[in-house]
Short mmCIF file of C-alpha atoms in Angstrom, two decimals:
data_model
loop_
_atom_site.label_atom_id
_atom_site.label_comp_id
_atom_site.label_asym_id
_atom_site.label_seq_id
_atom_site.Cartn_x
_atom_site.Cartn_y
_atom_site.Cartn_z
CA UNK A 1 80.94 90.54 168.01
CA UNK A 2 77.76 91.50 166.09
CA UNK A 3 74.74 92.29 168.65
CA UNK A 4 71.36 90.23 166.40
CA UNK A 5 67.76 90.60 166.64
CA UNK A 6 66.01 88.19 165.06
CA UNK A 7 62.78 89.11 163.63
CA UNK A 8 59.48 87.11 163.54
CA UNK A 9 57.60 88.29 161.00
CA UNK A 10 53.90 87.46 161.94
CA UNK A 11 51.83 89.56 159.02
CA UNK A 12 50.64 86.90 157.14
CA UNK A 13 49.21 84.84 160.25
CA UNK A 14 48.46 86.91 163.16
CA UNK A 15 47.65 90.08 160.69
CA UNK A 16 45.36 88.73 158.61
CA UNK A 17 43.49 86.07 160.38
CA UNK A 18 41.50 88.99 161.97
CA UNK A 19 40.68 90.97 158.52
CA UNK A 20 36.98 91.33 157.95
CA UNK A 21 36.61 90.99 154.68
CA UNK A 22 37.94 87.61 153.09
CA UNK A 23 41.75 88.23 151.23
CA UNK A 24 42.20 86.30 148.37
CA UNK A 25 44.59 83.47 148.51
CA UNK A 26 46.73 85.28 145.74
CA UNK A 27 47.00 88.22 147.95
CA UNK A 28 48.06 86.01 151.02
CA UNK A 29 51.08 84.17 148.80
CA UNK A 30 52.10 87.52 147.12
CA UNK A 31 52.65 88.91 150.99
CA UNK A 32 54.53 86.08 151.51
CA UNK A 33 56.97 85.90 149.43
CA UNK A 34 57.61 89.75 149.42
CA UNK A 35 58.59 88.95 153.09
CA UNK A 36 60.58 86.18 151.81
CA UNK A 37 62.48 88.48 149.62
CA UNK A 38 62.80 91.38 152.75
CA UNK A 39 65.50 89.00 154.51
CA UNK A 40 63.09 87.62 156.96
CA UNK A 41 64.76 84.46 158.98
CA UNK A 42 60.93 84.06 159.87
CA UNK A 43 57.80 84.38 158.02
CA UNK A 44 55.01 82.86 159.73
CA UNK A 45 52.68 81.78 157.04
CA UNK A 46 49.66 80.41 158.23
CA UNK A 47 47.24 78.57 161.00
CA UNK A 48 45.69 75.01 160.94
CA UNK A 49 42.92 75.73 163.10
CA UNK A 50 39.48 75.27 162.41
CA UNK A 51 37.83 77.06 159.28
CA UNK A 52 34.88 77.57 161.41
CA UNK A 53 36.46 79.98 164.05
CA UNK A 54 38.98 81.19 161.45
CA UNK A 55 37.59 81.17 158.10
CA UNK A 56 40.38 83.96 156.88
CA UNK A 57 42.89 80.94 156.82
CA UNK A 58 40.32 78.46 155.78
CA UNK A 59 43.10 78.24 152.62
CA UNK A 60 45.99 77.01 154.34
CA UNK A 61 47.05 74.48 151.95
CA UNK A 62 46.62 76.49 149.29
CA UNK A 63 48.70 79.11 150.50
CA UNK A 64 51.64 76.88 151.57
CA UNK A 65 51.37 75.62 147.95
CA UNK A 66 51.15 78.67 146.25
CA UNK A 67 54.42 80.34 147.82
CA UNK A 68 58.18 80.39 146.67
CA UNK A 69 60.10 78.93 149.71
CA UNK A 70 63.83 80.70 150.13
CA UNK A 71 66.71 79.09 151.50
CA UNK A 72 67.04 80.00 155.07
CA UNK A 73 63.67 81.33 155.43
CA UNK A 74 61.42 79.51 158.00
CA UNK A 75 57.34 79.64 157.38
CA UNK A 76 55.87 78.57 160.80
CA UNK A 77 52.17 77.72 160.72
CA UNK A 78 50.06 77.77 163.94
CA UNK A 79 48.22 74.00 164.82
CA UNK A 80 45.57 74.32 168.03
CA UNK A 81 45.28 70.29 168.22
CA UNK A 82 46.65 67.10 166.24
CA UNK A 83 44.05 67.87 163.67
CA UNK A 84 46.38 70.78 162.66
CA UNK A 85 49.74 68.89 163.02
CA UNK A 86 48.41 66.16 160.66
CA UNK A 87 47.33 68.65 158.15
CA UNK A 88 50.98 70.49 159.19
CA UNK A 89 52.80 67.33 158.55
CA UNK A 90 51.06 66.12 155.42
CA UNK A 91 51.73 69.77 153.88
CA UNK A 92 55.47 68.18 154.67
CA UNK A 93 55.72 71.21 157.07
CA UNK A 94 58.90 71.03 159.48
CA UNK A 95 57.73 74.88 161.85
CA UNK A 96 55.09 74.78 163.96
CA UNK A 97 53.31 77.11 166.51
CA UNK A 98 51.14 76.26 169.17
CA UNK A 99 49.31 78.48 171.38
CA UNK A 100 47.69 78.98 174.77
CA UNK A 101 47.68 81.62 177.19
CA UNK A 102 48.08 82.47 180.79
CA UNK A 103 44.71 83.28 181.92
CA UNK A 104 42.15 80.60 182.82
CA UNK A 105 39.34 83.49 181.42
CA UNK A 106 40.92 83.50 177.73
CA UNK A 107 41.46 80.08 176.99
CA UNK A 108 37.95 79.42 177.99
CA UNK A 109 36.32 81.95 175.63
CA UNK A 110 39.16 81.38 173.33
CA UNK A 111 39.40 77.78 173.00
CA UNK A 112 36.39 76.54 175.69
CA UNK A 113 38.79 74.67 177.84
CA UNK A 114 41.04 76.25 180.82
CA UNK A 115 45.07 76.29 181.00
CA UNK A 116 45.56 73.28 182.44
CA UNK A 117 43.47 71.47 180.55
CA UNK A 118 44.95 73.71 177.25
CA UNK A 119 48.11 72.39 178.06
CA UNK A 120 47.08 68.61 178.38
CA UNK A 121 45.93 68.52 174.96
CA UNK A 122 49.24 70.38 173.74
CA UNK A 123 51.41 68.01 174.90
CA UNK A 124 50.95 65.22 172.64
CA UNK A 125 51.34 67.05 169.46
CA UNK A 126 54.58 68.64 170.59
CA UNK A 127 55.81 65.19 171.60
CA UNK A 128 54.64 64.36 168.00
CA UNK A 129 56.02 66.94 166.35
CA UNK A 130 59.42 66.59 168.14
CA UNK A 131 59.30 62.67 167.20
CA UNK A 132 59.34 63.52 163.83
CA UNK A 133 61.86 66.45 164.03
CA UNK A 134 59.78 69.52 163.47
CA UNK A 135 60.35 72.63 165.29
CA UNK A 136 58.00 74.19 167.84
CA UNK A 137 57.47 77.41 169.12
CA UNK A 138 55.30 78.19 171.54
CA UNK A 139 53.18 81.30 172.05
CA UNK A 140 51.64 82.34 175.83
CA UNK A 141 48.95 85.04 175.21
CA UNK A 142 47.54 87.37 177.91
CA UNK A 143 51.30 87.86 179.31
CA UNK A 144 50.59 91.43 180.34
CA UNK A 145 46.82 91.42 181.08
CA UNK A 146 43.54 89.75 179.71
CA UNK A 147 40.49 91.35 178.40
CA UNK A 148 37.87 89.36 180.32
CA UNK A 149 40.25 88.69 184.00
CA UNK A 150 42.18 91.74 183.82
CA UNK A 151 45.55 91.42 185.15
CA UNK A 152 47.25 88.18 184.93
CA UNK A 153 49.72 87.45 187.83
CA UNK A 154 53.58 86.85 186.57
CA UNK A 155 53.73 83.36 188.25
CA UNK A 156 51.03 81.88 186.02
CA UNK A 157 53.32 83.51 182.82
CA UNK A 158 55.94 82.01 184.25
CA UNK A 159 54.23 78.46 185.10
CA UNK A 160 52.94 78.18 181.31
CA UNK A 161 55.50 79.59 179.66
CA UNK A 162 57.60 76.46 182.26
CA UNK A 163 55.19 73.65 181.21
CA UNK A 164 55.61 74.74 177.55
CA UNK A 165 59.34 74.67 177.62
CA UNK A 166 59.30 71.25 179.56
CA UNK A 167 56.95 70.12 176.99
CA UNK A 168 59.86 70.53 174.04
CA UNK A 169 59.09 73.98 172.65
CA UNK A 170 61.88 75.57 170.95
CA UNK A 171 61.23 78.90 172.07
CA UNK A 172 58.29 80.70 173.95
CA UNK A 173 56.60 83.47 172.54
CA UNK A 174 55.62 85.97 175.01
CA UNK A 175 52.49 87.90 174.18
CA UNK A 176 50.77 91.36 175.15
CA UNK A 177 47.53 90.12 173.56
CA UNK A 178 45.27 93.22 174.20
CA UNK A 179 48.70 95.45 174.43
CA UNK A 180 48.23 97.36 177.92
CA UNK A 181 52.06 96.47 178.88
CA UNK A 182 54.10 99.23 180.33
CA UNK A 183 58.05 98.73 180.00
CA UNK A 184 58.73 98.12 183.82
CA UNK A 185 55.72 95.18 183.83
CA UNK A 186 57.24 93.87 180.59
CA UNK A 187 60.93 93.72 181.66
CA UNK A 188 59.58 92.34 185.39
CA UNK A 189 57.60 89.37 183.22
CA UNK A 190 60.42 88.83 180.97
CA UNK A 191 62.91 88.13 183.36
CA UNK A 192 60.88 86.10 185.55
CA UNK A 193 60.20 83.57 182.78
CA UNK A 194 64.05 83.91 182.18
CA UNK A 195 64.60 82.03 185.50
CA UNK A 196 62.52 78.42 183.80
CA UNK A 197 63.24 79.44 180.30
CA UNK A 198 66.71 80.33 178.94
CA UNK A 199 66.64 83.99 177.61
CA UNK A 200 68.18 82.88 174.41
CA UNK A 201 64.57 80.80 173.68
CA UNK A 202 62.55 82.97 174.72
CA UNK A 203 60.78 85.82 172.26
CA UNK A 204 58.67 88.91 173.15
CA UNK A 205 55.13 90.03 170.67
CA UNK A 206 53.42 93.33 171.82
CA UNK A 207 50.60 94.70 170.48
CA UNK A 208 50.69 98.37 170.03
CA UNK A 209 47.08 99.44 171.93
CA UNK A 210 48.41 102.60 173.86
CA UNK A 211 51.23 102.82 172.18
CA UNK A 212 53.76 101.10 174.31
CA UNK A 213 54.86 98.41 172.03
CA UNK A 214 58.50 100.15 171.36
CA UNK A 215 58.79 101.20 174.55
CA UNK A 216 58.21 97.49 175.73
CA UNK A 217 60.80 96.16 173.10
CA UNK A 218 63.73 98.39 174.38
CA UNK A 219 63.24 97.39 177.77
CA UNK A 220 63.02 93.95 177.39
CA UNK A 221 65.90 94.13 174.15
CA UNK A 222 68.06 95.91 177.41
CA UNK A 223 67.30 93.18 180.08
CA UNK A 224 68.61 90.51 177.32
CA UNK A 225 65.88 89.39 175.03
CA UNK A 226 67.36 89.24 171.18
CA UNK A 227 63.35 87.62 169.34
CA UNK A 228 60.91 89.99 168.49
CA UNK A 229 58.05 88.97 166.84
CA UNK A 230 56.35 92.01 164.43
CA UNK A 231 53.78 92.57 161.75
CA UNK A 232 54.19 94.28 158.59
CA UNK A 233 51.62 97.63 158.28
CA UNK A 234 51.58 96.72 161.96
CA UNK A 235 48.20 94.11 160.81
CA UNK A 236 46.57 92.29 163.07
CA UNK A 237 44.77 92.57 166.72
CA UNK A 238 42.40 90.11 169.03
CA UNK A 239 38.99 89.28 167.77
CA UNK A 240 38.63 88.05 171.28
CA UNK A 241 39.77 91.43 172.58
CA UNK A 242 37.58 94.76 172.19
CA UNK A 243 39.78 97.98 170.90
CA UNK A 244 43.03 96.01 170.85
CA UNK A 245 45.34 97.43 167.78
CA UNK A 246 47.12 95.41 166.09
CA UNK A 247 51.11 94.39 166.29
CA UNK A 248 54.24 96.39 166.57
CA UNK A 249 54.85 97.35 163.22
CA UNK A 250 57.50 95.28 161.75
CA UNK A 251 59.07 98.80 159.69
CA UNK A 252 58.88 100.75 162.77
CA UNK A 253 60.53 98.30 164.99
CA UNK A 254 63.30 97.86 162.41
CA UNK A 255 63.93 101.59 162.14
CA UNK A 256 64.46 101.38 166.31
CA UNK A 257 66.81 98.41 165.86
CA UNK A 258 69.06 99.78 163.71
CA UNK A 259 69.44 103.79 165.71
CA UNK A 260 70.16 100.92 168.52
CA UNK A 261 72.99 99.64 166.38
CA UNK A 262 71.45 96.01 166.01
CA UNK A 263 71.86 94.21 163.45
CA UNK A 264 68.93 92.09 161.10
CA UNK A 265 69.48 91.24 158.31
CA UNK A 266 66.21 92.36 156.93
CA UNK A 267 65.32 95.24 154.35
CA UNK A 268 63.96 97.70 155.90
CA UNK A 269 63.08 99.89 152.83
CA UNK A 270 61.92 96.55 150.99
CA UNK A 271 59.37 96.29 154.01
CA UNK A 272 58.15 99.74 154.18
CA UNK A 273 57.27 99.51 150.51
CA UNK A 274 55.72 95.95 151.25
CA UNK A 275 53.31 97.65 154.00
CA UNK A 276 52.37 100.32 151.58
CA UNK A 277 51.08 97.45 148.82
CA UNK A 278 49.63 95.28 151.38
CA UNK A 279 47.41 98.73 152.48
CA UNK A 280 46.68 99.54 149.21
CA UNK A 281 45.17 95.23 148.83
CA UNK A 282 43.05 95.56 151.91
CA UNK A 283 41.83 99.41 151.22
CA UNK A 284 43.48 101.40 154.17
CA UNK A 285 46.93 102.92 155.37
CA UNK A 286 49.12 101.09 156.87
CA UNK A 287 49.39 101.49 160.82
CA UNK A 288 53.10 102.41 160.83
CA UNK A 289 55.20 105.62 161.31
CA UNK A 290 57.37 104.51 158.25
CA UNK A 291 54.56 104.21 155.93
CA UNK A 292 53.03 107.47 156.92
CA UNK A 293 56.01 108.81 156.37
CA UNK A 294 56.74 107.22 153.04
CA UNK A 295 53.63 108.02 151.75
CA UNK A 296 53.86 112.12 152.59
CA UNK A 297 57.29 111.99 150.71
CA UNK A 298 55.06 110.45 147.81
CA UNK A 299 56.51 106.80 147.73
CA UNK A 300 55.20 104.16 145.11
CA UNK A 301 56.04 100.45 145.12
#
């Protein structure tokens, strides 16, 4: 029986919604559907939150419109509120993300409200969303520690990442926002939320900040997990966390897959050379082993 990993691919959303410097819309659409073409199941294309506290995807629309949709590739977008789902829906998406975490100290500075209340005002638009048959996944942030409480206690993982499953959500996203995880703490906060949310929908997104983010795969890829989210170029990080890197890098993670005999579906090759163009758009190196290593044996796109 094959053993499969499925692969989030989260560039496009969670790597360049923190980018300093505005990327053009053409950019955004031409990382897209280079994903698209990797093999991706999953290429999470956008957010729907406000252009005010996230003017890098103030072009949402235009991005979804811009992009060549393949069969059997999934573009997610992120919605905070029905605001987003309405915009979601009228786009005539059928993915969504929502998002909250499991410390009372993020969501307040994140999204001024606490979890409970965070999770009231999810509700509805999942039970929306669900009414009209679009998918939802849902993403818990802080799983591993938060950068204004500190360490969050694995019962309130478990109770959100609970409430979000009761809710309707597809699958729960488990996130190591500001990427202090260690592999024991991940693999103890994994299987807890295995015991209200069946391992099968449940997903795991580290953040590589001291360089654990492998080491926190493995562990939880051994205790049963088979979704891992990832970033191409490894892009991304918290704006609401100081010093936090950004993702796992999606090349390096599928060079670690595959010694591990796991199977993909995606190109690895095709993404290494897709991290080295989308560094060469925004004016750095990518953050990835691969890439370093493709570009000292002098590899061009």
């Amino acid at each position: 029986m094959r053993d499969v990993v499925r692969v989030v691919e989260v560039g496009p959303r969670d790597g360049l919604q923190n980018e300093k410097a505005q990327v053009p819309t053409a950019t955004k659409i031409a990382l897209i559907d280079r994903l698209s073409a990797c093999g991706f199941p999953v290429v999470e294309a956008t957010s729907f939150v406000s252009p005010k506290w996230v003017p890098q995807l103030a072009d949402a629309e235009d991005v979804l419109a811009g992009i060549t949709r393949r069969e059997g590739v999934a573009y997610p977008v992120l919605v905070p509120n029905d605001k987003g789902l309405a915009r979601a829906m009228a786009m005539g998406e059928r993915h969504i993300a929502v998002f909250t975490a499991a410390s009372d100290a993020f969501n307040l500075k994140n999204t001024n409200i606490d979890v409970d209340g965070s999770l009231a005002r999810l509700e509805p638009v999942v039970e929306q969303a669900r009414a009209a048959g679009v998918s939802v996944r849902g993403y818990v942030s802080t799983v591993l520690g938060c950068p204004y409480q500190g360490a969050v206690p694995v019962r309130d993982v478990v109770r959100v990442a609970g409430a979000l499953h009761a809710m309707g959500c597809d699958e729960i996203s488990l996130g190591d926002t500001i990427g202090v995880g260690t592999p024991a703490k991940a693999r103890e906060m994994l299987l807890a939320c295995a015991q209200v949310v069946p391992m099968p929908q449940l997903a795991v997104h580290f953040h590589d900040t001291y360089g654990q983010a492998l080491a926190n795969v493995l562990t939880c890829l051994e205790a049963g997990v088979r979704v891992v989210d990832s970033a191409v170029g490894g892009l991304g990080g918290c704006p609401y966390a100081k010093g936090a890197s950004g993702n796992l890098a999606t090349e390096d993670l599928l060079y670690m897959l595959e010694g591990l005999g796991l199977e993909t579906g995606v190109d690895r090759d095709a993404v290494t050379r897709t991290a080295l163009w989308i560094g060469e758009a925004l004016g750095r190196r990518p953050a990835s082993k691969l890439a370093a290593v493709a570009l000292a044996n002098g590899a061009a796109d």
